């Protein structure tokens, strides 16, 4: 038995019989049909009707000319970043990345797959702090970053948890500095953003755009991702690189380094079966977000924010952030943590432990990249300028770090679209009891 079962605050609550997941795949049956079709017709590898069809449907839905189906979102981000590097700095030698000797401005509060491709391509990431309005890249910090590093020509932007970032501002700054944008829409498929008065989908907002069909996303292919573009040259290049960069010779002939990154026709079958359900999944996720918002309204917490005039998130994950004065003491090490229970207050780790004890899955906010051991020595820019080396034993400083603050006070709530309203009410009840 865990400590929560003896805790009088949680008296009467029983663990869920079946685990409530953070965000698990939701199959509908159509997937089986298209997978069977691939097997029966023997088109099981990286060519076939499912691949052609999902590329067509996704391009039409999102509003781009070309979609290239790949093995995962990470592969899409790698090739998008490489393409940007090649455009900016020329073709690299086979043993060198296209970003060698160059810096790239990157979203800081995101999953590491967004920005690891900078390292794959031998570049150096510079992390841009987060703004509190959408929890995405802060345009003010981005502007500061260009003051400090005016030579930078590439920006990688992610839309966290399905909420579009401030792309109008970010695009304007990029244009001023002749910089390109790689857009990571892995978590935001289906979300819309109002760009200069017109609603457009995320996945159209960068110079190179990426989506993911990972198992936890709004729809899944079991795996898979896509590169999205309006440029036929870029689409053809990514298709070539993703299939080992073969030339049109009778034998294996290579002018460029290649990758085995193409989507299989079986995975595409799962994507094809899922595509008709994006709208349904988004409506379920929105209902979950709104139910949490209403159910938690009397607590000293807020939901992950968005600007309804500028964006329609896909509400992939619902999150909360605890008000500063309602934060119970909590410390985190590199792999462990400790907290105290205090009446009227709580902490993300306490809430996550309580949810877990009753057989549901939440998750800490994605730990910002500038705090990750692997990137701790890399530059980090906040709205105040250089975010590194600002502490001083003798002078008190503001130490502004929006990402670290959201990581400290926030958490991702169980957001599975198969969770029933009754189950969600129990989770809301558990969170209330954490504060009592
Ligand atoms: C923001 C973000 N970028 C990239 C990825 C990588 O996508 P994939 O898992 O399809 O490689 C993910 C999640 O998986 C993600 O959440």
Coordinates of C-alpha atoms and ligand atoms in Angstrom, one line a residue:
X1 CA 0.0 0.0 0.0
X2 CA 1.2 3.5 -0.7
X3 CA 1.2 6.3 1.8
X4 CA -1.8 8.0 0.2
X5 CA -4.1 5.0 1.1
X6 CA -3.4 5.8 4.9
X7 CA -3.7 9.5 4.4
X8 CA -7.0 10.8 5.9
X9 CA -7.2 13.5 3.3
X10 CA -7.9 10.8 0.7
X11 CA -10.3 8.6 2.7
X12 CA -12.9 6.9 0.6
X13 CA -11.1 7.2 -2.7
X14 CA -10.4 4.0 -4.5
X15 CA -7.7 3.4 -7.1
X16 CA -9.0 3.3 -10.7
X17 CA -9.3 -0.3 -11.8
X18 CA -7.9 0.5 -15.2
X19 CA -5.1 3.0 -15.4
X20 CA -6.0 6.5 -16.6
X21 CA -3.2 7.5 -19.0
X22 CA -1.6 10.9 -19.7
X23 CA -2.5 10.5 -23.4
X24 CA -2.7 7.0 -25.0
X25 CA -3.5 5.9 -28.5
X26 CA -7.2 5.7 -29.4
X27 CA -7.9 3.2 -32.1
X28 CA -11.2 3.2 -34.1
X29 CA -11.0 0.1 -36.3
X30 CA -10.4 1.8 -39.6
X31 CA -6.6 1.4 -38.9
X32 CA -6.9 -2.4 -39.0
X33 CA -8.6 -2.1 -42.5
X34 CA -5.7 -0.1 -44.0
X35 CA -3.0 -2.2 -42.3
X36 CA -4.7 -5.4 -43.6
X37 CA -4.9 -3.8 -47.0
X38 CA -1.1 -3.2 -47.0
X39 CA -0.4 -6.8 -46.0
X40 CA -2.9 -8.4 -48.4
X41 CA -1.5 -6.4 -51.3
X42 CA 2.1 -7.0 -50.1
X43 CA 2.9 -3.3 -50.0
X44 CA 4.4 -3.5 -46.5
X45 CA 7.6 -1.5 -47.0
X46 CA 8.2 2.2 -47.7
X47 CA 6.1 2.5 -50.8
X48 CA 2.4 2.1 -51.2
X49 CA -1.1 3.5 -51.3
X50 CA -1.4 4.3 -47.6
X51 CA 1.7 6.5 -47.8
X52 CA 0.5 8.3 -50.9
X53 CA -3.0 8.8 -49.4
X54 CA -1.8 10.1 -46.0
X55 CA 0.6 12.5 -47.6
X56 CA -2.2 13.9 -49.8
X57 CA -4.8 14.1 -46.9
X58 CA -2.4 15.8 -44.5
X59 CA -1.2 18.3 -47.0
X60 CA -4.8 19.2 -47.9
X61 CA -6.0 19.4 -44.3
X62 CA -3.1 21.5 -43.0
X63 CA -2.9 23.7 -46.1
X64 CA 0.5 23.0 -47.5
X65 CA 1.4 21.8 -51.0
X66 CA 3.6 18.8 -49.9
X67 CA 3.8 16.4 -47.0
X68 CA 6.6 13.9 -46.8
X69 CA 5.8 10.9 -44.6
X70 CA 8.7 9.9 -42.4
X71 CA 9.5 7.3 -39.6
X72 CA 8.9 9.8 -36.8
X73 CA 8.7 13.5 -35.9
X74 CA 12.4 13.5 -34.9
X75 CA 13.4 12.4 -38.4
X76 CA 11.3 15.2 -39.8
X77 CA 13.0 17.7 -37.4
X78 CA 16.4 16.4 -38.3
X79 CA 15.9 16.7 -42.1
X80 CA 14.1 20.1 -41.7
X81 CA 17.1 21.4 -39.6
X82 CA 19.6 20.0 -42.1
X83 CA 17.7 21.6 -45.0
X84 CA 17.8 24.9 -43.2
X85 CA 21.5 24.5 -42.5
X86 CA 22.2 23.7 -46.1
X87 CA 20.2 26.6 -47.4
X88 CA 22.0 29.0 -45.0
X89 CA 25.6 27.7 -45.1
X90 CA 25.9 25.4 -48.1
X91 CA 26.3 21.7 -48.5
X92 CA 28.5 20.1 -45.8
X93 CA 31.1 17.3 -46.2
X94 CA 29.8 13.8 -45.4
X95 CA 31.4 13.7 -42.0
X96 CA 30.2 17.2 -41.0
X97 CA 26.9 18.7 -40.1
X98 CA 25.5 21.6 -42.0
X99 CA 25.4 23.8 -38.9
X100 CA 29.1 23.4 -37.9
X101 CA 30.3 26.6 -36.4
X102 CA 26.9 28.1 -36.3
X103 CA 24.4 28.9 -33.5
X104 CA 20.6 28.3 -33.6
X105 CA 18.0 30.0 -31.4
X106 CA 15.7 27.3 -29.9
X107 CA 12.6 26.9 -27.9
X108 CA 13.6 26.1 -24.3
X109 CA 10.6 24.5 -22.8
X110 CA 10.0 21.7 -25.2
X111 CA 10.8 18.0 -25.7
X112 CA 14.5 17.5 -26.5
X113 CA 13.6 16.0 -29.9
X114 CA 12.8 19.6 -31.1
X115 CA 16.3 20.8 -30.7
X116 CA 18.6 17.8 -30.7
X117 CA 18.9 18.0 -34.5
X118 CA 21.0 21.1 -34.0
X119 CA 23.6 18.9 -32.3
X120 CA 23.1 16.2 -35.0
X121 CA 24.1 18.9 -37.5
X122 CA 27.1 20.0 -35.4
X123 CA 25.5 23.4 -34.5
X124 CA 25.2 25.0 -31.1
X125 CA 21.8 25.6 -29.6
X126 CA 21.0 28.9 -27.7
X127 CA 17.9 28.5 -25.6
X128 CA 15.3 31.3 -25.6
X129 CA 13.2 31.6 -22.5
X130 CA 9.4 31.1 -22.3
X131 CA 6.6 33.6 -22.1
X132 CA 3.8 33.2 -19.5
X133 CA 0.9 33.8 -22.0
X134 CA 1.2 30.6 -24.1
X135 CA 4.2 28.8 -22.5
X136 CA 6.2 29.1 -25.7
X137 CA 9.2 31.0 -27.0
X138 CA 9.2 34.6 -25.7
X139 CA 9.6 37.1 -28.6
X140 CA 11.0 39.6 -26.2
X141 CA 13.8 37.2 -25.2
X142 CA 14.3 36.3 -28.9
X143 CA 14.8 40.0 -29.7
X144 CA 17.4 40.2 -26.9
X145 CA 19.1 37.1 -28.3
X146 CA 19.5 38.8 -31.7
X147 CA 21.1 41.8 -29.9
X148 CA 23.7 39.4 -28.4
X149 CA 24.1 37.1 -31.4
X150 CA 23.3 39.1 -34.5
X151 CA 24.8 36.5 -36.8
X152 CA 22.2 33.8 -36.0
X153 CA 20.0 32.8 -39.0
X154 CA 17.9 29.9 -37.8
X155 CA 15.2 29.6 -35.1
X156 CA 13.5 26.4 -34.0
X157 CA 10.1 26.9 -32.5
X158 CA 7.8 24.4 -30.9
X159 CA 4.1 24.8 -29.8
X160 CA 4.0 23.3 -26.4
X161 CA 1.1 20.9 -25.4
X162 CA -0.9 21.9 -28.5
X163 CA -1.0 25.7 -27.9
X164 CA 0.4 27.8 -30.7
X165 CA 3.2 30.2 -29.8
X166 CA 3.4 33.9 -30.7
X167 CA 4.3 33.3 -34.3
X168 CA 3.4 36.7 -35.7
X169 CA 5.9 38.4 -33.5
X170 CA 8.5 35.6 -34.0
X171 CA 8.1 35.7 -37.8
X172 CA 8.5 39.5 -37.8
X173 CA 11.8 39.3 -35.7
X174 CA 13.0 36.4 -38.0
X175 CA 12.3 38.5 -41.1
X176 CA 14.2 41.5 -39.6
X177 CA 17.2 39.3 -39.2
X178 CA 16.9 37.3 -42.4
X179 CA 16.5 34.2 -40.3
X180 CA 14.7 30.9 -41.2
X181 CA 12.2 29.1 -39.0
X182 CA 11.9 25.4 -38.3
X183 CA 8.4 24.8 -36.9
X184 CA 7.9 21.9 -34.5
X185 CA 4.2 21.2 -34.6
X186 CA 4.6 17.7 -33.2
X187 CA 2.2 18.3 -30.3
X188 CA -0.1 20.8 -32.0
X189 CA -1.5 18.9 -35.1
X190 CA -5.0 20.5 -35.7
X191 CA -4.4 23.6 -33.7
X192 CA -5.1 26.9 -35.4
X193 CA -3.4 30.3 -35.2
X194 CA -4.6 33.7 -36.4
X195 CA -1.9 35.0 -38.7
X196 CA -2.5 38.6 -39.9
X197 CA -6.2 38.2 -39.3
X198 CA -6.5 34.7 -41.0
X199 CA -6.8 31.4 -39.2
X200 CA -4.1 28.9 -40.4
X201 CA -3.0 25.6 -39.1
X202 CA 0.2 25.0 -37.1
X203 CA 2.5 23.2 -39.5
X204 CA 2.3 26.1 -42.0
X205 CA 4.1 28.7 -39.9
X206 CA 7.7 27.9 -40.4
X207 CA 10.0 27.8 -43.5
X208 CA 10.3 24.0 -42.7
X209 CA 7.5 22.4 -40.7
X210 CA 7.2 19.1 -38.8
X211 CA 4.5 17.0 -37.2
X212 CA 4.5 13.7 -35.3
X213 CA 2.3 10.6 -35.1
X214 CA 4.0 9.3 -31.9
X215 CA 1.7 7.0 -29.8
X216 CA 0.8 9.8 -27.3
X217 CA -0.1 12.5 -29.9
X218 CA -3.6 13.7 -30.9
X219 CA -3.6 11.0 -33.6
X220 CA -1.0 8.3 -34.0
X221 CA 0.4 5.9 -36.6
X222 CA 2.0 3.9 -33.8
X223 CA 5.0 6.0 -34.8
X224 CA 5.6 8.3 -37.7
X225 CA 6.0 12.0 -38.6
X226 CA 5.9 14.3 -41.6
X227 CA 7.8 17.1 -43.1
X228 CA 5.5 19.8 -44.5
X229 CA 6.4 22.4 -47.1
X230 CA 5.2 24.5 -50.1
X231 CA 8.5 23.9 -51.9
X232 CA 8.7 21.0 -54.4
X233 CA 12.5 21.1 -54.2
X234 CA 12.5 20.8 -50.4
X235 CA 9.9 18.0 -50.5
X236 CA 12.0 16.1 -53.1
X237 CA 15.2 16.6 -51.2
X238 CA 13.7 15.3 -47.9
X239 CA 12.2 12.3 -49.8
X240 CA 15.6 11.6 -51.3
X241 CA 17.6 12.0 -48.0
X242 CA 15.0 9.8 -46.1
X243 CA 15.5 6.9 -48.5
X244 CA 19.4 6.7 -48.3
X245 CA 20.0 9.5 -50.9
X246 CA 20.0 7.2 -53.9
X247 CA 20.8 8.6 -57.3
X248 CA 19.1 7.7 -60.6
X249 CA 21.7 5.1 -61.5
X250 CA 21.3 1.3 -62.1
X251 CA 23.4 0.6 -59.1
X252 CA 23.6 2.2 -55.6
X253 CA 25.1 5.6 -56.3
X254 CA 25.4 8.3 -53.7
X255 CA 26.2 12.0 -54.1
X256 CA 25.0 12.9 -50.6
X257 CA 24.7 11.3 -47.1
X258 CA 21.4 9.5 -46.7
X259 CA 19.1 8.3 -43.9
X260 CA 16.6 5.5 -43.5
X261 CA 13.8 7.8 -42.3
X262 CA 10.8 6.9 -44.6
X263 CA 7.5 5.9 -43.2
X264 CA 6.4 2.3 -43.8
X265 CA 3.1 1.6 -45.6
X266 CA 1.9 -0.3 -42.5
X267 CA 2.5 2.7 -40.2
X268 CA 0.8 4.8 -42.9
X269 CA -2.2 2.5 -42.7
X270 CA -2.6 3.3 -39.0
X271 CA -2.3 7.0 -39.8
X272 CA -4.8 6.7 -42.6
X273 CA -7.3 5.1 -40.2
X274 CA -6.8 7.8 -37.7
X275 CA -7.0 10.9 -39.9
X276 CA -10.8 11.1 -40.0
X277 CA -10.8 11.3 -36.2
X278 CA -8.6 14.3 -35.5
X279 CA -11.7 16.6 -35.0
X280 CA -13.3 14.1 -32.6
X281 CA -10.1 13.7 -30.6
X282 CA -9.6 17.5 -30.4
X283 CA -13.2 18.0 -29.2
X284 CA -12.7 15.4 -26.5
X285 CA -9.4 17.0 -25.4
X286 CA -11.1 20.4 -25.3
X287 CA -13.9 19.0 -23.1
X288 CA -11.2 17.6 -20.8
X289 CA -9.5 21.0 -20.6
X290 CA -12.7 22.8 -19.9
X291 CA -13.8 20.3 -17.2
X292 CA -10.5 20.7 -15.4
X293 CA -10.8 24.5 -15.7
X294 CA -14.3 24.5 -14.1
X295 CA -13.5 21.8 -11.6
X296 CA -10.3 23.4 -10.3
X297 CA -11.6 27.0 -10.4
X298 CA -11.9 27.3 -6.6
X299 CA -8.2 26.2 -6.1
X300 CA -5.2 28.5 -6.2
X301 CA -4.2 27.1 -9.6
X302 CA -4.6 28.1 -13.3
X303 CA -4.8 26.0 -16.4
X304 CA -2.1 26.2 -19.2
X305 CA -3.0 29.5 -20.8
X306 CA -3.8 30.5 -24.4
X307 CA -5.1 33.6 -26.2
X308 CA -8.5 32.7 -27.6
X309 CA -8.4 35.7 -30.0
X310 CA -5.1 34.4 -31.6
X311 CA -5.3 30.6 -31.2
X312 CA -7.4 27.5 -31.1
X313 CA -5.2 25.0 -29.4
X314 CA -5.7 21.2 -30.0
X315 CA -5.7 20.9 -26.2
X316 CA -3.4 17.8 -26.5
X317 CA -2.4 18.0 -22.8
X318 CA -4.2 19.8 -20.0
X319 CA -1.8 21.3 -17.4
X320 CA -2.1 23.3 -14.2
X321 CA 0.2 25.8 -12.5
X322 CA 0.0 26.5 -8.8
X323 CA -0.1 30.1 -7.5
X324 CA 3.3 31.0 -5.9
X325 CA 1.7 31.6 -2.5
X326 CA 0.0 28.2 -2.6
X327 CA 3.2 26.3 -3.3
X328 CA 4.2 23.9 -0.5
X329 CA 7.9 23.3 -0.1
X330 CA 9.3 21.0 -2.8
X331 CA 12.9 20.4 -4.0
X332 CA 14.0 18.4 -7.0
X333 CA 17.4 16.8 -7.5
X334 CA 18.5 15.4 -10.8
X335 CA 16.5 12.2 -10.4
X336 CA 14.7 12.5 -7.0
X337 CA 12.5 14.9 -5.1
X338 CA 11.2 15.8 -1.7
X339 CA 8.2 17.8 -0.6
X340 CA 6.2 18.7 2.5
X341 CA 2.4 18.5 2.8
X342 CA 1.1 21.8 4.1
X343 CA -2.5 22.7 4.7
X344 CA -4.0 24.9 2.0
X345 CA -1.0 24.3 -0.2
X346 CA 0.4 21.7 -2.5
X347 CA 3.2 21.0 -5.0
X348 CA 3.4 19.4 -8.4
X349 CA 5.2 16.3 -7.1
X350 CA 2.6 15.8 -4.3
X351 CA -0.2 16.0 -6.9
X352 CA 1.6 13.7 -9.3
X353 CA 2.2 11.2 -6.5
X354 CA -1.4 11.4 -5.4
X355 CA -2.7 10.9 -8.9
X356 CA -0.3 8.0 -9.4
X357 CA -1.3 6.4 -6.1
X358 CA -4.8 6.1 -7.4
X359 CA -3.7 4.6 -10.7
X360 CA -3.6 7.6 -13.0
X361 CA -0.7 9.2 -15.0
X362 CA 0.3 12.8 -14.9
X363 CA 3.7 14.2 -15.7
X364 CA 6.0 17.1 -14.7
X365 CA 6.2 20.0 -17.1
X366 CA 8.8 19.3 -19.8
X367 CA 12.0 20.3 -18.0
X368 CA 13.5 23.3 -19.9
X369 CA 16.4 22.5 -22.1
X370 CA 18.7 25.1 -20.4
X371 CA 18.3 23.1 -17.2
X372 CA 19.2 19.8 -18.7
X373 CA 22.6 18.4 -17.7
X374 CA 23.5 17.9 -21.4
X375 CA 22.8 21.5 -22.3
X376 CA 23.7 23.2 -19.0
X377 CA 26.7 24.9 -20.5
X378 CA 24.8 26.3 -23.5
X379 CA 23.7 29.9 -23.7
X380 CA 20.2 30.8 -22.3
X381 CA 18.5 34.2 -23.1
X382 CA 15.7 35.7 -21.1
X383 CA 13.6 38.8 -21.6
X384 CA 16.3 40.6 -19.5
X385 CA 19.2 39.4 -21.7
X386 CA 21.8 36.8 -20.9
X387 CA 20.2 34.3 -18.5
X388 CA 23.5 32.7 -17.4
X389 CA 25.9 33.9 -14.8
X390 CA 23.4 36.4 -13.3
X391 CA 23.6 35.1 -9.7
X392 CA 25.7 37.1 -7.2
X393 CA 26.5 36.3 -3.6
X394 CA 26.5 40.0 -2.7
X395 CA 23.8 41.6 -4.9
X396 CA 20.2 40.4 -5.1
X397 CA 19.0 39.9 -8.7
X398 CA 15.7 39.1 -10.3
X399 CA 17.0 35.9 -11.7
X400 CA 14.2 35.9 -14.2
X401 CA 13.7 32.4 -15.6
X402 CA 10.1 31.8 -16.8
X403 CA 10.7 28.2 -17.9
X404 CA 12.2 27.2 -14.6
X405 CA 9.3 28.7 -12.8
X406 CA 6.6 26.9 -14.9
X407 CA 8.6 23.7 -14.5
X408 CA 8.6 24.2 -10.7
X409 CA 5.0 25.1 -10.2
X410 CA 3.3 23.3 -13.1
X411 CA 2.3 19.8 -14.1
X412 CA 0.6 17.9 -16.9
X413 CA -2.8 16.3 -15.9
X414 CA -4.2 13.0 -17.1
X415 CA -5.5 14.0 -20.5
X416 CA -6.5 10.8 -22.1
X417 CA -9.5 11.1 -24.4
X418 CA -10.9 7.8 -23.2
X419 CA -11.1 9.1 -19.6
X420 CA -14.8 9.5 -18.6
X421 CA -16.2 12.6 -17.0
X422 CA -16.8 10.6 -13.8
X423 CA -13.2 9.5 -13.8
X424 CA -12.0 13.0 -14.4
X425 CA -14.2 14.2 -11.5
X426 CA -12.3 11.8 -9.2
X427 CA -9.0 13.2 -10.4
X428 CA -10.3 16.7 -9.7
X429 CA -11.3 15.6 -6.3
X430 CA -7.9 14.1 -5.6
X431 CA -6.3 17.4 -6.5
X432 CA -8.6 19.3 -4.2
X433 CA -7.7 16.9 -1.3
X434 CA -4.0 17.6 -2.0
X435 CA -4.7 21.2 -0.9
X436 CA -6.7 20.3 2.2
Ligands
LIG1 C1 7.6 18.8 -29.2 C2 8.0 17.5 -29.7 N1 8.9 17.5 -30.8 C3 9.2 16.3 -31.3 C4 8.8 15.1 -30.9 C5 9.3 13.9 -31.5 O1 8.4 13.2 -32.3 P1 8.6 11.7 -32.5 O2 8.3 11.0 -31.2 O3 7.5 11.3 -33.5 O4 9.9 11.4 -33.0 C6 7.9 15.1 -29.8 C7 7.3 13.9 -29.3 O5 7.4 12.8 -29.4 C8 7.5 16.3 -29.2 O6 6.6 16.3 -28.2

